[in-house]
Amino acid sequence: SASNTGQTIKNSAGNLLSLFINSDGTNGTNYVKIYNVATPTSSDTPVMVLASIHGTFQNVDCWNVGFTTAIGLRVTAGSSNADNTPPTNAVNVNAFYT
């Protein structure tokens, strides 16, 4: 389960192929943020921000997006780059990458 604490998808350069996002819960929208750093913080700028609405499944084709440093992830309740609010419900993210 992803959170507002930075998590590493890949700790070196790579390509993001797709994401599968499952958002549990009964209310709220959370924001999945993908970064070009291994362990992102709220002071980093995301490369991608994806809205995740409660109770939904999303399959996001990333079309082989390249990352030069690493691939990191955070999920927050707010959409702004610097938001550090924990998600309002559980958000599970599976990333496929090379």
PDB file of C-alpha atoms in Angstrom, residues 44-92:
ATOM      1  CA  ASP A  44      10.701  16.970  -5.072  1.00  0.00           C
ATOM      2  CA  THR A  45       8.750  17.708  -8.256  1.00  0.00           C
ATOM      3  CA  PRO A  46       6.791  14.781  -9.697  1.00  0.00           C
ATOM      4  CA  VAL A  47       7.109  13.787 -13.349  1.00  0.00           C
ATOM      5  CA  MET A  48       3.536  12.447 -13.367  1.00  0.00           C
ATOM      6  CA  VAL A  49       0.490  13.046 -11.139  1.00  0.00           C
ATOM      7  CA  LEU A  50      -2.474  10.679 -11.522  1.00  0.00           C
ATOM      8  CA  ALA A  51      -5.823  11.072  -9.758  1.00  0.00           C
ATOM      9  CA  SER A  52      -7.069   7.902  -8.068  1.00  0.00           C
ATOM     10  CA  ILE A  53     -10.741   7.938  -7.094  1.00  0.00           C
ATOM     11  CA  HIS A  54     -11.922   5.704  -4.239  1.00  0.00           C
ATOM     12  CA  GLY A  55     -13.208   2.279  -5.168  1.00  0.00           C
ATOM     13  CA  THR A  56     -11.592   2.209  -8.593  1.00  0.00           C
ATOM     14  CA  PHE A  57      -9.067   0.168 -10.524  1.00  0.00           C
ATOM     15  CA  GLN A  58      -6.888   1.890 -13.113  1.00  0.00           C
ATOM     16  CA  ASN A  59      -4.484   0.464 -15.649  1.00  0.00           C
ATOM     17  CA  VAL A  60      -2.232   3.283 -16.871  1.00  0.00           C
ATOM     18  CA  ASP A  61      -0.098   2.657 -19.949  1.00  0.00           C
ATOM     19  CA  CYS A  62       3.003   4.806 -19.532  1.00  0.00           C
ATOM     20  CA  TRP A  63       4.336   4.137 -23.024  1.00  0.00           C
ATOM     21  CA  ASN A  64       7.900   3.428 -21.885  1.00  0.00           C
ATOM     22  CA  VAL A  65       8.487   6.768 -20.109  1.00  0.00           C
ATOM     23  CA  GLY A  66      12.210   7.147 -19.410  1.00  0.00           C
ATOM     24  CA  PHE A  67      13.689   8.086 -16.026  1.00  0.00           C
ATOM     25  CA  THR A  68      17.359   9.109 -15.934  1.00  0.00           C
ATOM     26  CA  THR A  69      18.020   8.784 -12.196  1.00  0.00           C
ATOM     27  CA  ALA A  70      15.523   6.393 -10.579  1.00  0.00           C
ATOM     28  CA  ILE A  71      11.779   5.795 -10.302  1.00  0.00           C
ATOM     29  CA  GLY A  72      10.058   6.832  -7.071  1.00  0.00           C
ATOM     30  CA  LEU A  73       6.471   7.030  -5.851  1.00  0.00           C
ATOM     31  CA  ARG A  74       4.333   8.859  -3.298  1.00  0.00           C
ATOM     32  CA  VAL A  75       0.548   9.008  -2.803  1.00  0.00           C
ATOM     33  CA  THR A  76      -1.101  12.013  -1.179  1.00  0.00           C
ATOM     34  CA  ALA A  77      -4.598  13.348  -0.549  1.00  0.00           C
ATOM     35  CA  GLY A  78      -3.756  16.664  -2.234  1.00  0.00           C
ATOM     36  CA  SER A  79      -2.791  17.305  -5.836  1.00  0.00           C
ATOM     37  CA  SER A  80      -0.179  20.032  -5.322  1.00  0.00           C
ATOM     38  CA  ASN A  81       3.441  19.027  -5.850  1.00  0.00           C
ATOM     39  CA  ALA A  82       4.405  19.854  -2.254  1.00  0.00           C
ATOM     40  CA  ASP A  83       1.380  18.212  -0.598  1.00  0.00           C
ATOM     41  CA  ASN A  84       2.316  15.784   2.159  1.00  0.00           C
ATOM     42  CA  THR A  85      -1.154  14.794   3.396  1.00  0.00           C
ATOM     43  CA  PRO A  86      -1.535  11.013   3.837  1.00  0.00           C
ATOM     44  CA  PRO A  87      -4.004   9.359   1.437  1.00  0.00           C
ATOM     45  CA  THR A  88      -7.618   9.189   2.615  1.00  0.00           C
ATOM     46  CA  ASN A  89      -7.825   5.450   1.913  1.00  0.00           C
ATOM     47  CA  ALA A  90      -5.560   2.569   0.904  1.00  0.00           C
ATOM     48  CA  VAL A  91      -3.990   2.916  -2.540  1.00  0.00           C
ATOM     49  CA  ASN A  92      -2.113  -0.052  -3.984  1.00  0.00           C
TER      50      ASN A  92
END
